[in-house]
Each structure stands twice: as structure tokens, then as C-alpha cells.
Amino acid sequence: VTPSEGARGGTGRQLEMESVLALRGLVLLRDSVEWEGRSLLKALIKKAALGGEQVHILGCEVSEEEFRAGFDSSINSRLVYYDLFRDPLNWAQTGEALPGGPLGALQAMCKRTDPGPVTVALDSLSWLLLRLPCAALCQALCAMSRQHACRGGGPAAEQLCVLGLLHRELHGPGPTGALSSLAQTEVTLGGTAGQASAHILCRRPRQRPTLKTLWFSVLPDLSLDLQGGPPLESQPHPDPHTPQVDPASHLTFNLHLSKREREAKDSLTLPFQFSSEKQQALLRPGPSPATSRIFYEPDAFDDLDPEDPDGDLDV
Amino acid sequence: MFPELNNLLNTTPDRAEQGKLTLLCDANTDGSFLVHHFLSFYLKANCKVCFVALIQSFSHYNIVGQKLGVSLTVARECGQLVFLEGLKSSVDVFFRAQAEPHPLQFLREANAENLQPLYEFVREALKPVDDGEAAWRCPVLLVDDLSVLLSLGMGAVAVLDFIHYCRATVCWERKGNIVALVHDSGDTEDEENNILLNGLSHQSHLILRAEGLPTGFCRDVHGQLRILWRTPSQPTTQRDRSLTYQYKIQDKSVSFFAKGMSPAVL
């Protein structure tokens, strides 16, 4: 591979990533216990922030400190964080909790976005889905895009991106299906042999759904590194330098035939093979006597009865 | 604590990590040996331990603890261990005046919606002592086990909320650890337990899963332990690590070996 080809491959992949990750509308990041999705969520947030978008984050599952770790200070200052981790259900009664509980916090987020490109990150949609009725959550998500469209010029489809982290194993087919029907893009995380993959299903209006697979890793500085393809299978290749061993060399019995033995074997006619020689031999009576005779000497104890030859059998 | 398990987890009482949630899970076998391990581990690590013990009596854990080199009686007396004995105190709930809060209050209420009293108990038990000098290393919450709360009528989301608040207080605010045991019945129809197990798995930094052998009971190999290290929010260059070992439980220790390498077979 010449260096120029490698570079072309790199930019080609970069362009591919740009087109695939031009995410708008509701994007579901479906992760699992083995392949977590929060680092990809943070990588997409970083990309949006570097692109000049406003970024609003509703943090439910991890502390704000833990979520902000990994972003550098310039990006951290652009992130607007709503903390639902410390006291989501207002048990502490300190008055610091976000009013209205989880649903109130979600609705409040909708109201506070300024016109222009916005990325909203929900960490996580699963947390909200377990505590809010599915219908209310879906309505709040729809309202978010509607309100954003009302506020500023341009259709919401181009302006608003909602990244929702969803843990696959937690929800039944009903709620998952409802969210899928609302989503423009579904990213399903998986992987093999230590390499993460993302299966991206895009549904654009008036276009056929497209399915693409990206192999990626998230670097410690939260940038996305795309790999070309799945990791090569680590097969045990036979070492070309080891001499081929003849398995029939050290046996206690002889598997080889000498030349004479081989010739004798090849010239042998099988008993049930009907060759033309055999046919002729059968048709022409041979010179040997046709009748054969049986010689029988009865024992002294045999009692032969010519009329009933089986009479001596004790049956 | 079992030294061999410490080696597998690459940890010692002196170097215990902080701010972590460890999930213990058992399927088709009894995973309580893991609970005894972590109880003695954190007592030896000089941590303040709040043990919500809903399954066995205090004397049971004490007897096993003594085999592992810790005395729960001494730890309780000197204030290192706060022990909620579920079996005994559940009876107290019914003989108290209703106005007094009790950690297991949900047993008495017909429509207990949440486990806030239990959370308040834990928060109070692990409150930092204002001595000026920290007596104990870090607070640790140990729960044996969470599945029984589902059997007692709480919903999976209520138990998840309880652990959420415990994580916020114990792991994040006070830089302590949580260790909780959840049973995996393997029953796909038990939705509540599956939600609890999967929900906690996504929040855990370490998952220890004890499984019975798929081939059945064996005298020399009692089960298989799967260890999964997770980083729920930080990207790592190496993907989450997973190891599997088989084990045999003896009187005072547990021996671990690679699959198929039981001393009885070699």
C-alpha cells in the first residue's frame, strides 16, 4: 500500500464518517453491558461542541464531575448541564433539586434552547423511560423538536439533534419500538475481539433506510478513531518453515505397496464383477466333469430313516 | 477474604479503589461466599462498613467472618461496622409506633413507593465522623441481597432508585464503595429481576458472576466465576476485560483455577 493510498483511505473514511454522523433529529445510541455507549455519546458531544453548536446535557446516571471528565476546559465551558443525578426525586428536600422531577427537567430543557443548531444529550433515555410513562416521554421528545422549530428560523429537522443513550437489555419491545419509530437514526453498539462496532440505521424522509457499519474506538481525549474494518481473525496459520511430517512413516504395519504388489492388485478381478470372460466361461461348459459328488460317512449313532430323515432330531 | 480472589482482582486491602460499585451476581448456585469475602476484605481495609443484611442472621456472618479472620462483634462494638439485621429488625417494624421511621418501613405500608427510609438509614450510618481525624478509610455499603427486596413487594425501579441515591451519597459524595448481591434466576419471565440486574450492570465498575457448572453438580468444582471490569463513562484503549475461572469452596478458603485445571483432574 503506497502512502498516498493510505492517506486517501484515511480521508475517505473521514468523509464517510462525516456523512454518516451528520446526525439530526432523534438519535438512539443503543448500548449493552459489554459494549457501553457513554464514551461514544461524549465523543459525539465533543464533535458537536467543536462544530459551534449549543450543547445541553441532561445527566441522570453519572455525576456531573464524572460526565465532564475527559472534555477539555474550552468544551466544558460550552456544555449546559442539568444535573438529575444528585437528587432526582427530591428526597433531600433541600430545594436544590430540579423542579417537576424528571419530566419537568426534560420540559425545562426544551424551553431553554436558543435558536440555531443545538445538540441535546440525554444520559440516559433508559433512566427516563424506567421512571416516566412511555407516552409522556415520547410526547416530550416530539414537543422538543416542535418548540425548537417554532423558536428559530429553519426546520427543526436541520437544527436539532437529540442524542439518547438507551440500554438495550432494559426495555421490552413496546417502548423500544415506540422510540425507534420516533428516531431518525439508530446506532447499535457491539463488537468482536476487543474492537467496537456501530451499526447505523438511518431513516431519512422520502428515502430508503440505509444501514452502515463502522468500526471505531474512542480515544482518551474523546475523539473518534475509525478503523477500516473488523479485526483480522487471528487464525493459526501453518508455519511454512516446519517440515511436513509424513503421518504414515512410523507405523507398526505396512501401508505401502511395492510395484509387484500393486500390479497384482490391479489385475485382480473382483468376485462379483461380471466381465465378458466370466460370461463366456459360464456359457460354454468346461472340460471338467459337470457333476460333483458328495461323500458322506454316517456316524455310528446316527439312526437314518430314509422316509423321515429328520426323525433323529430331538425337536 | 480470600487471598486468591484478591490476586484475580489485582487488589489488596491497602490498595482498595474508591468510588466504585461492585455487582455480585449468582446463577444456579450460591454466591454468598463473595459477600463474605468483601465483608472481611473491607473490614481488614479499615473501612467503615454499613452492612444491610437481609438474608442471614448476625451470628451466621460472624461465624463465617471468624473463619476468614475478622470478628464482626468487635467491629460492631468499636463502631467500624453498622449492621442492619433484617431478620430481627423486620419484626420490630410491627411493634413500633407508626410515626417513628424505620429502615424497613416498607414492610408495614401497603403501598410503599420507595425505599427512602432505608436510604436515610444508610446515609446516617455512613456519615463522616466530625472528629477532625478520619478514623476509617472510606465508607462501604454492602447489601445482601437486593433480590429479596423484590420478593418483599418493592418494584425494580424503587430498588434502582435506592441504589441510585446510595451511589450519589456513598460513591460520589463520600468517595466510598458499594457492593450488592443480586440473584439471577435465569427466568426470562421474571422481568423485575432482569430490570434490576441489567440496570445495575450498566452502572457497575466490576461485575462478579458466580455460575453453577452447565453440566451439573461436581464435588471438586463448585462453580465458575466470571469477572467483568467495566468503565461506564471513560473510554479505554483496551476494551472491558473479562476473565473466567472455576472455583472450589473449602472450609476457610476458596481456591480458584483456570477452566479445566482443577487439581482433582490434573
Coordinates of C-alpha atoms in Angstrom, one line a residue:
Chain A
V1 CA 0.0 0.0 0.0
T2 CA 1.6 3.2 -1.1
P3 CA 1.5 6.1 1.3
S4 CA -0.8 8.1 -0.9
E5 CA -3.4 5.3 -1.0
G6 CA -3.3 5.1 2.8
A7 CA -3.9 8.8 3.1
R8 CA -6.7 8.6 0.6
G9 CA -8.2 5.8 2.6
G10 CA -8.0 7.9 5.7
T11 CA -9.7 11.0 4.3
G12 CA -12.2 8.7 2.5
R13 CA -13.1 7.2 5.9
Q14 CA -13.2 10.7 7.4
L15 CA -15.7 11.9 4.8
E16 CA -17.7 8.7 5.3
M17 CA -17.8 9.4 9.0
E18 CA -18.9 13.0 8.4
S19 CA -21.8 11.9 6.2
V20 CA -22.9 9.1 8.4
L21 CA -22.6 11.1 11.6
A22 CA -24.4 14.1 10.2
L23 CA -26.9 13.3 12.8
R24 CA -30.1 15.3 13.1
G25 CA -33.4 14.6 14.8
L26 CA -33.6 11.9 17.4
V27 CA -30.6 9.5 17.5
L28 CA -30.8 6.4 19.7
L29 CA -27.5 5.1 20.9
R30 CA -28.3 1.5 21.9
D31 CA -25.6 0.0 24.1
S32 CA -25.2 -3.1 26.2
V33 CA -23.5 -4.2 29.4
E34 CA -20.5 -5.4 27.4
W35 CA -20.3 -2.5 25.0
E36 CA -21.1 0.7 26.8
G37 CA -22.2 3.7 24.8
R38 CA -21.4 6.7 27.1
S39 CA -17.9 7.2 25.7
L40 CA -19.4 7.4 22.1
L41 CA -22.0 9.8 23.4
K42 CA -19.3 12.0 24.8
A43 CA -17.3 11.8 21.6
L44 CA -20.4 13.0 19.6
I45 CA -20.9 15.8 22.1
K46 CA -17.3 16.9 21.7
K47 CA -17.8 16.9 17.9
A48 CA -20.9 19.0 18.2
A49 CA -19.3 21.4 20.6
L50 CA -16.3 21.8 18.3
G51 CA -18.7 22.5 15.4
G52 CA -20.0 25.5 17.3
E53 CA -23.4 24.1 18.3
Q54 CA -25.0 24.7 21.7
V55 CA -24.9 21.5 23.7
H56 CA -27.4 20.8 26.5
I57 CA -27.0 17.7 28.6
L58 CA -29.5 16.0 30.9
G59 CA -27.3 13.9 33.3
C60 CA -29.2 11.2 35.2
E61 CA -26.9 8.2 35.6
V62 CA -23.5 9.6 36.5
S63 CA -22.4 12.6 38.4
E64 CA -21.6 15.8 36.6
E65 CA -18.0 15.5 37.6
E66 CA -17.7 12.1 36.1
F67 CA -19.5 13.1 32.9
R68 CA -17.4 16.2 32.3
A69 CA -14.2 14.2 32.8
G70 CA -12.3 13.9 29.5
F71 CA -13.6 17.1 28.0
D72 CA -11.0 19.9 27.9
S73 CA -11.9 23.2 29.6
S74 CA -12.9 25.0 26.4
I75 CA -15.5 22.4 25.6
N76 CA -16.7 22.1 29.2
S77 CA -17.5 25.8 29.3
R78 CA -19.8 25.4 26.3
L79 CA -21.8 22.5 27.9
V80 CA -25.0 23.4 29.6
Y81 CA -25.6 20.6 32.2
Y82 CA -28.8 19.8 34.0
D83 CA -28.0 17.6 37.0
L84 CA -30.6 14.9 37.7
F85 CA -28.1 12.6 39.4
R86 CA -27.7 14.2 42.8
D87 CA -31.3 14.3 43.9
P88 CA -33.7 13.3 41.1
L89 CA -36.7 12.5 43.3
N90 CA -36.2 15.4 45.7
W91 CA -35.6 13.1 48.7
A92 CA -33.2 15.5 50.3
Q93 CA -35.8 18.3 50.3
T94 CA -33.1 20.9 50.1
G95 CA -34.8 22.9 47.4
E96 CA -31.9 22.4 45.0
A97 CA -33.5 19.6 43.0
L98 CA -34.7 20.5 39.5
P99 CA -38.4 21.3 39.8
G100 CA -41.0 19.0 38.4
G101 CA -38.9 15.8 38.7
P102 CA -37.5 14.1 35.6
L103 CA -40.3 15.1 33.3
G104 CA -40.2 18.7 34.5
A105 CA -36.4 18.8 33.9
L106 CA -36.9 17.5 30.3
Q107 CA -39.5 20.0 29.5
A108 CA -37.5 22.8 31.0
M109 CA -34.6 21.9 28.8
C110 CA -36.8 22.3 25.7
K111 CA -37.6 25.9 26.7
R112 CA -34.1 27.0 27.3
T113 CA -32.6 26.2 23.9
D114 CA -31.7 29.2 21.8
P115 CA -32.4 29.3 18.1
G116 CA -29.7 27.7 15.9
P117 CA -28.1 24.3 15.8
V118 CA -28.5 22.5 19.1
T119 CA -27.4 19.1 20.3
V120 CA -29.3 17.7 23.3
A121 CA -27.8 14.7 25.0
L122 CA -30.0 12.5 27.3
D123 CA -27.9 10.4 29.6
S124 CA -29.8 8.3 29.7
L125 CA -33.1 7.7 27.9
S126 CA -33.3 4.4 29.7
W127 CA -33.3 6.1 33.0
L128 CA -36.2 8.4 31.9
L129 CA -38.0 5.5 30.3
L130 CA -38.0 3.5 33.5
R131 CA -39.5 6.3 35.6
L132 CA -41.8 8.1 33.1
P133 CA -44.7 6.7 31.2
C134 CA -43.5 5.9 27.7
A135 CA -46.2 8.0 26.1
A136 CA -45.2 11.1 28.2
L137 CA -41.6 10.7 27.3
C138 CA -42.3 10.3 23.6
Q139 CA -44.6 13.4 23.7
A140 CA -41.9 15.4 25.4
L141 CA -39.4 14.4 22.7
C142 CA -41.7 15.4 20.0
A143 CA -42.5 18.7 21.7
M144 CA -38.8 19.4 22.0
S145 CA -38.3 19.4 18.2
R146 CA -41.6 21.3 17.7
Q147 CA -40.7 24.1 20.1
H148 CA -37.3 24.4 18.7
A149 CA -38.7 24.8 15.2
C150 CA -41.1 27.5 16.5
R151 CA -38.3 29.4 18.1
G152 CA -35.9 30.0 15.3
G153 CA -35.8 30.0 11.5
G154 CA -35.3 26.8 9.7
P155 CA -37.0 23.4 10.1
A156 CA -36.2 21.6 13.3
A157 CA -35.1 18.7 11.2
E158 CA -31.9 20.5 10.4
Q159 CA -31.4 22.3 13.6
L160 CA -32.0 20.0 16.5
C161 CA -30.2 16.8 17.3
V162 CA -31.2 14.7 20.3
L163 CA -28.8 12.0 21.3
G164 CA -30.5 9.5 23.6
L165 CA -28.5 6.7 25.3
L166 CA -30.6 3.6 25.6
H167 CA -29.5 0.4 27.3
R168 CA -30.8 -2.5 25.2
E169 CA -31.4 -5.1 27.8
L170 CA -33.6 -2.9 30.0
H171 CA -36.7 -2.4 27.9
G172 CA -39.3 -4.6 26.2
P173 CA -40.2 -4.4 22.6
G174 CA -43.1 -2.0 23.2
P175 CA -41.2 1.1 24.5
T176 CA -38.2 0.3 22.3
G177 CA -40.4 0.1 19.2
A178 CA -42.1 3.4 20.2
L179 CA -38.7 5.2 20.5
S180 CA -37.5 3.6 17.2
S181 CA -40.4 4.9 15.4
L182 CA -39.6 8.4 16.6
A183 CA -35.9 8.1 15.8
Q184 CA -34.3 9.2 12.6
T185 CA -31.1 7.3 13.4
E186 CA -30.4 4.2 15.4
V187 CA -26.8 3.3 16.4
T188 CA -26.5 -0.2 17.8
L189 CA -23.2 -0.8 19.6
G190 CA -21.5 -4.1 19.5
G191 CA -18.1 -5.5 18.7
T192 CA -15.9 -8.5 18.4
A193 CA -12.4 -9.3 19.7
G194 CA -12.0 -6.1 21.6
Q195 CA -13.0 -3.9 18.7
A196 CA -16.2 -1.8 19.0
S197 CA -18.6 -1.5 16.1
A198 CA -21.6 0.7 15.4
H199 CA -24.4 -0.4 13.2
I200 CA -26.1 2.8 12.0
L201 CA -29.6 2.7 10.6
C202 CA -30.6 6.0 9.1
R203 CA -34.2 6.8 8.2
R204 CA -34.4 9.9 6.1
P205 CA -37.8 11.2 4.9
R206 CA -38.7 10.1 1.4
Q207 CA -35.5 8.0 1.2
R208 CA -34.9 4.3 1.8
P209 CA -33.4 3.4 5.2
T210 CA -29.7 2.9 5.0
L211 CA -27.6 0.5 7.2
K212 CA -23.9 1.1 7.6
T213 CA -21.4 -0.5 9.9
L214 CA -18.5 1.5 11.4
W215 CA -15.6 0.0 13.4
F216 CA -14.3 2.6 15.8
S217 CA -12.7 3.4 19.0
V218 CA -12.9 6.4 21.3
L219 CA -9.6 7.8 22.2
P220 CA -8.9 9.2 25.7
D221 CA -9.3 12.7 24.5
L222 CA -12.8 11.7 23.3
S223 CA -12.1 11.9 19.6
L224 CA -13.4 9.2 17.3
D225 CA -10.9 6.9 15.6
L226 CA -12.4 4.9 12.8
Q227 CA -10.9 1.6 11.8
G228 CA -11.2 0.3 8.3
G229 CA -12.9 -3.0 9.0
P230 CA -13.3 -5.7 11.6
P231 CA -10.2 -7.0 13.2
L232 CA -8.4 -9.7 11.2
E233 CA -9.3 -13.2 12.6
S234 CA -6.3 -14.5 14.5
Q235 CA -6.2 -17.9 12.8
P236 CA -3.3 -20.2 13.5
H237 CA -1.6 -20.1 10.1
P238 CA 0.6 -23.2 9.4
D239 CA 4.2 -22.1 9.7
P240 CA 5.7 -22.6 6.2
H241 CA 9.1 -23.4 7.7
T242 CA 8.2 -26.5 9.6
P243 CA 8.8 -29.6 7.5
Q244 CA 5.7 -31.5 6.5
V245 CA 5.6 -34.7 8.5
D246 CA 4.5 -37.9 6.8
P247 CA 2.0 -39.4 9.1
A248 CA 2.4 -42.9 7.6
S249 CA 6.1 -43.1 8.4
H250 CA 6.4 -44.7 11.8
L251 CA 3.6 -47.3 11.8
T252 CA 3.8 -50.8 13.1
F253 CA 2.1 -52.1 9.9
N254 CA 2.8 -51.5 6.3
L255 CA 0.6 -49.1 4.4
H256 CA 2.8 -49.0 1.3
L257 CA 2.6 -51.4 -1.7
S258 CA 5.5 -52.5 -3.8
K259 CA 5.3 -52.3 -7.6
R260 CA 4.7 -56.0 -7.9
E261 CA 2.0 -56.0 -5.3
R262 CA 0.3 -53.0 -7.0
E263 CA 0.3 -54.8 -10.3
A264 CA -1.2 -57.9 -8.7
K265 CA -3.8 -55.8 -7.0
D266 CA -4.8 -54.1 -10.2
S267 CA -5.1 -57.3 -12.2
L268 CA -7.3 -59.0 -9.7
T269 CA -10.9 -59.5 -10.8
L270 CA -13.4 -59.0 -8.1
P271 CA -15.7 -62.0 -7.4
F272 CA -19.0 -60.2 -8.2
Q273 CA -17.6 -58.2 -11.2
F274 CA -19.3 -59.7 -14.3
S275 CA -16.7 -59.4 -17.0
S276 CA -17.0 -60.8 -20.5
E277 CA -14.5 -63.6 -19.8
K278 CA -16.7 -64.8 -16.9
Q279 CA -19.7 -64.7 -19.1
Q280 CA -18.1 -66.9 -21.8
A281 CA -16.8 -69.4 -19.1
L282 CA -20.3 -69.8 -17.8
L283 CA -22.0 -70.2 -21.2
R284 CA -19.5 -72.8 -22.5
P285 CA -19.5 -76.0 -20.5
G286 CA -15.9 -76.7 -19.4
P287 CA -14.0 -79.9 -20.0
S288 CA -14.0 -80.8 -16.2
P289 CA -16.7 -83.3 -15.1
A290 CA -20.1 -81.4 -14.8
T291 CA -21.3 -83.5 -11.9
S292 CA -19.7 -83.3 -8.5
R293 CA -20.1 -85.9 -5.9
I294 CA -20.6 -85.8 -2.2
F295 CA -19.0 -88.4 0.0
Y296 CA -20.8 -89.0 3.3
E297 CA -19.9 -91.3 6.2
P298 CA -22.7 -91.6 8.7
D299 CA -21.7 -91.8 12.4
A300 CA -22.3 -95.0 14.3
F301 CA -25.0 -93.3 16.5
D302 CA -26.9 -91.9 13.6
D303 CA -30.2 -93.6 13.0
L304 CA -31.1 -92.9 9.5
D305 CA -34.7 -93.4 8.5
P306 CA -34.9 -92.9 4.7
E307 CA -38.6 -92.0 5.0
D308 CA -38.2 -89.4 7.7
P309 CA -34.6 -88.1 7.6
D310 CA -35.2 -85.7 10.4
G311 CA -36.5 -88.4 12.7
D312 CA -33.4 -88.5 14.7
L313 CA -33.6 -84.8 15.7
D314 CA -34.8 -84.3 19.2
V315 CA -37.1 -81.4 18.4
Chain B
M1 CA -11.2 -12.5 52.5
F2 CA -9.8 -15.0 50.0
P3 CA -6.3 -14.2 49.0
E4 CA -6.7 -16.0 45.7
L5 CA -9.6 -13.8 44.8
N6 CA -7.7 -10.7 45.7
N7 CA -5.0 -11.9 43.3
L8 CA -7.5 -12.4 40.5
L9 CA -9.0 -8.9 41.1
N10 CA -5.5 -7.5 41.5
T11 CA -6.3 -5.7 44.7
T12 CA -5.3 -5.8 48.4
P13 CA -6.9 -4.2 51.4
D14 CA -4.3 -1.5 51.4
R15 CA -4.9 -0.6 47.8
A16 CA -8.6 -0.8 47.6
E17 CA -10.1 1.5 45.0
Q18 CA -12.7 4.1 45.9
G19 CA -15.9 5.3 44.4
K20 CA -16.8 2.0 42.8
L21 CA -19.9 -0.1 42.5
T22 CA -19.3 -3.8 42.5
L23 CA -22.2 -6.1 41.5
L24 CA -22.2 -9.6 42.7
C25 CA -24.5 -12.0 40.9
D26 CA -25.2 -15.7 41.1
A27 CA -27.0 -18.0 38.8
N28 CA -27.8 -21.6 39.6
T29 CA -25.5 -21.5 42.6
D30 CA -25.0 -19.8 45.9
G31 CA -22.8 -16.6 45.6
S32 CA -22.8 -15.7 49.2
F33 CA -19.1 -16.6 49.6
L34 CA -18.5 -13.4 47.6
V35 CA -20.4 -11.4 50.2
H36 CA -18.3 -12.9 53.0
H37 CA -15.2 -12.1 51.0
F38 CA -16.0 -8.4 50.6
L39 CA -17.2 -8.0 54.1
S40 CA -13.9 -9.3 55.6
F41 CA -11.9 -7.5 52.9
Y42 CA -13.3 -4.1 53.7
L43 CA -13.1 -4.7 57.5
K44 CA -9.5 -5.6 57.1
A45 CA -9.0 -2.5 54.9
N46 CA -10.0 -0.4 57.8
C47 CA -13.1 1.0 56.1
K48 CA -16.4 1.9 57.8
V49 CA -18.9 -0.7 56.7
C50 CA -22.7 -0.5 56.6
F51 CA -24.0 -4.0 56.1
V52 CA -27.7 -4.3 55.1
A53 CA -28.0 -8.0 55.9
L54 CA -31.5 -9.2 54.9
I55 CA -30.8 -12.8 54.4
Q56 CA -29.0 -14.3 57.3
S57 CA -28.6 -13.6 61.0
F58 CA -25.7 -11.7 62.6
S59 CA -24.3 -14.8 64.1
H60 CA -24.1 -16.5 60.7
Y61 CA -22.0 -13.8 59.2
N62 CA -19.9 -13.6 62.4
I63 CA -19.1 -17.3 62.4
V64 CA -18.0 -17.2 58.7
G65 CA -16.2 -14.0 59.4
Q66 CA -14.2 -15.6 62.1
K67 CA -13.0 -18.3 59.8
L68 CA -11.8 -15.5 57.5
G69 CA -10.1 -13.7 60.2
V70 CA -12.4 -10.8 61.2
S71 CA -14.7 -10.5 64.3
L72 CA -17.9 -8.8 63.5
T73 CA -18.7 -8.4 67.2
V74 CA -15.6 -6.4 67.8
A75 CA -16.1 -4.4 64.6
R76 CA -19.6 -3.5 65.7
E77 CA -18.6 -2.6 69.2
C78 CA -15.9 -0.2 68.1
G79 CA -18.1 1.5 65.5
Q80 CA -16.5 0.2 62.4
L81 CA -19.5 -1.9 61.4
V82 CA -23.1 -0.8 61.3
F83 CA -25.2 -3.9 61.0
L84 CA -28.8 -3.9 59.9
E85 CA -30.1 -7.4 60.8
G86 CA -33.1 -7.7 58.5
L87 CA -34.4 -10.9 60.1
K88 CA -34.6 -9.4 63.6
S89 CA -35.5 -5.8 62.9
S90 CA -38.3 -6.7 60.5
V91 CA -40.3 -7.8 63.4
D92 CA -39.6 -4.6 65.2
V93 CA -41.4 -2.7 62.5
F94 CA -44.7 -4.0 63.6
F95 CA -44.2 -3.3 67.3
R96 CA -43.2 0.3 66.9
A97 CA -45.3 3.4 66.8
Q98 CA -46.1 4.1 63.2
A99 CA -44.7 7.6 63.3
E100 CA -41.2 6.5 64.0
P101 CA -39.3 6.0 60.8
H102 CA -37.7 2.5 60.4
P103 CA -35.4 1.4 57.6
L104 CA -37.7 -1.5 56.8
Q105 CA -40.8 0.6 57.0
F106 CA -41.9 -0.6 53.5
L107 CA -42.9 -3.9 55.1
R108 CA -45.6 -2.2 57.0
E109 CA -47.0 0.0 54.3
A110 CA -49.5 -1.3 51.9
N111 CA -48.3 1.0 49.0
A112 CA -44.7 1.6 49.8
E113 CA -43.5 3.5 46.8
N114 CA -39.8 3.9 47.6
L115 CA -37.0 2.8 49.9
Q116 CA -36.2 6.3 51.2
P117 CA -36.2 5.3 54.9
L118 CA -33.6 2.6 54.1
Y119 CA -31.5 5.1 52.2
E120 CA -31.8 7.5 55.2
F121 CA -30.6 4.8 57.5
V122 CA -27.5 4.1 55.2
R123 CA -26.8 7.8 54.9
E124 CA -26.9 8.2 58.7
A125 CA -24.8 5.1 59.3
L126 CA -22.0 6.2 56.9
K127 CA -22.0 9.9 58.0
P128 CA -18.4 11.1 58.3
V129 CA -17.4 11.5 61.9
D130 CA -16.5 15.0 62.9
D131 CA -13.5 14.0 64.9
G132 CA -11.1 16.1 63.0
E133 CA -9.2 12.9 62.3
A134 CA -10.6 10.4 59.9
A135 CA -10.9 7.1 61.9
W136 CA -11.8 5.0 58.9
R137 CA -10.6 4.8 55.4
C138 CA -13.7 5.2 53.3
P139 CA -17.4 4.2 53.7
V140 CA -18.6 1.0 52.2
L141 CA -22.2 -0.2 51.8
L142 CA -22.7 -3.9 51.5
V143 CA -26.2 -5.3 50.7
D144 CA -27.1 -9.0 50.9
D145 CA -29.2 -9.1 48.9
L146 CA -31.3 -6.8 46.6
S147 CA -33.4 -9.5 45.1
V148 CA -35.2 -10.2 48.3
L149 CA -36.5 -6.6 48.2
L150 CA -38.3 -7.5 45.1
S151 CA -39.8 -10.5 46.8
L152 CA -40.9 -8.3 49.6
G153 CA -43.0 -6.2 47.2
M154 CA -40.8 -3.4 46.1
G155 CA -40.6 -2.7 42.4
A156 CA -37.4 -2.9 40.4
V157 CA -37.4 0.8 39.8
A158 CA -37.7 1.5 43.6
V159 CA -34.7 -0.7 44.3
L160 CA -32.8 1.0 41.4
D161 CA -33.7 4.4 42.9
F162 CA -32.4 3.3 46.3
I163 CA -29.1 2.2 44.8
H164 CA -29.0 5.5 42.8
Y165 CA -29.2 7.6 45.9
C166 CA -26.7 5.4 47.7
R167 CA -24.3 5.8 44.8
A168 CA -24.8 9.6 44.8
T169 CA -24.1 9.7 48.6
V170 CA -21.6 6.9 49.2
C171 CA -19.7 6.6 45.9
W172 CA -19.7 10.2 44.7
E173 CA -20.1 12.4 47.7
R174 CA -18.1 10.4 50.2
K175 CA -15.8 8.5 47.8
G176 CA -16.8 5.1 49.2
N177 CA -17.8 1.8 47.6
I178 CA -20.9 -0.2 47.2
V179 CA -21.1 -4.0 46.9
A180 CA -24.5 -5.6 46.3
L181 CA -25.6 -9.1 45.5
V182 CA -28.4 -9.8 43.1
H183 CA -29.7 -13.3 42.2
D184 CA -30.1 -14.2 38.5
S185 CA -32.9 -16.6 38.4
G186 CA -32.3 -17.3 34.7
D187 CA -36.1 -16.9 34.3
T188 CA -36.7 -14.7 31.4
E189 CA -40.2 -14.2 32.6
D190 CA -39.0 -12.5 35.8
E191 CA -39.0 -9.0 34.3
E192 CA -38.5 -7.2 37.5
N193 CA -35.4 -9.1 38.4
N194 CA -34.0 -8.7 34.9
I195 CA -34.5 -5.0 35.0
L196 CA -32.8 -4.8 38.4
L197 CA -29.9 -7.0 37.3
N198 CA -29.4 -5.2 33.9
G199 CA -29.9 -1.8 35.3
L200 CA -27.2 -2.3 38.0
S201 CA -24.9 -4.0 35.5
H202 CA -24.8 -0.8 33.4
Q203 CA -23.8 1.2 36.5
S204 CA -21.2 -1.2 37.8
H205 CA -17.4 -0.9 37.6
L206 CA -16.9 -4.6 38.4
I207 CA -19.3 -7.5 37.9
L208 CA -18.6 -10.9 39.6
R209 CA -20.9 -13.6 38.4
A210 CA -20.9 -17.0 40.1
E211 CA -22.5 -19.6 37.9
G212 CA -23.2 -23.3 38.5
L213 CA -21.5 -25.6 36.0
P214 CA -23.7 -26.2 33.0
T215 CA -23.0 -29.9 33.3
G216 CA -24.4 -30.0 36.8
F217 CA -23.1 -30.6 40.3
C218 CA -19.5 -31.6 40.8
R219 CA -17.7 -32.5 44.0
D220 CA -14.4 -30.9 43.1
V221 CA -15.5 -27.9 41.1
H222 CA -18.3 -25.9 42.8
G223 CA -18.9 -23.4 40.0
Q224 CA -17.5 -20.9 37.7
L225 CA -16.7 -17.2 38.3
R226 CA -16.9 -14.6 35.6
I227 CA -15.2 -11.3 36.3
L228 CA -16.0 -8.3 34.1
W229 CA -14.2 -5.0 34.6
R230 CA -16.2 -2.0 33.2
T231 CA -15.6 1.7 32.8
P232 CA -19.1 3.1 32.5
S233 CA -18.0 6.5 31.3
Q234 CA -14.4 6.7 30.4
P235 CA -13.1 5.4 27.1
T236 CA -10.3 2.9 27.5
T237 CA -7.8 1.8 24.9
Q238 CA -8.4 -1.8 25.9
R239 CA -12.0 -2.9 25.8
D240 CA -13.6 -4.0 29.1
R241 CA -11.7 -7.0 30.4
S242 CA -13.4 -10.3 31.2
L243 CA -12.0 -13.4 32.8
T244 CA -13.4 -16.7 33.7
Y245 CA -12.2 -19.1 36.5
Q246 CA -13.6 -22.1 38.2
Y247 CA -13.6 -22.4 42.0
K248 CA -13.9 -24.8 44.8
I249 CA -15.1 -23.7 48.2
Q250 CA -13.3 -25.1 51.2
D251 CA -13.8 -24.6 54.9
K252 CA -11.7 -21.5 55.3
S253 CA -10.8 -20.5 51.7
V254 CA -11.8 -20.7 48.1
S255 CA -9.4 -21.9 45.6
F256 CA -9.5 -20.7 42.0
F257 CA -8.1 -22.3 38.9
A258 CA -8.4 -21.9 35.2
K259 CA -11.1 -23.8 33.4
G260 CA -10.4 -27.5 33.3
M261 CA -7.4 -27.2 35.6
S262 CA -8.9 -28.4 38.8
P263 CA -6.3 -30.2 40.9
A264 CA -8.7 -33.1 41.1
V265 CA -8.5 -33.6 37.4
L266 CA -4.8 -33.0 36.7

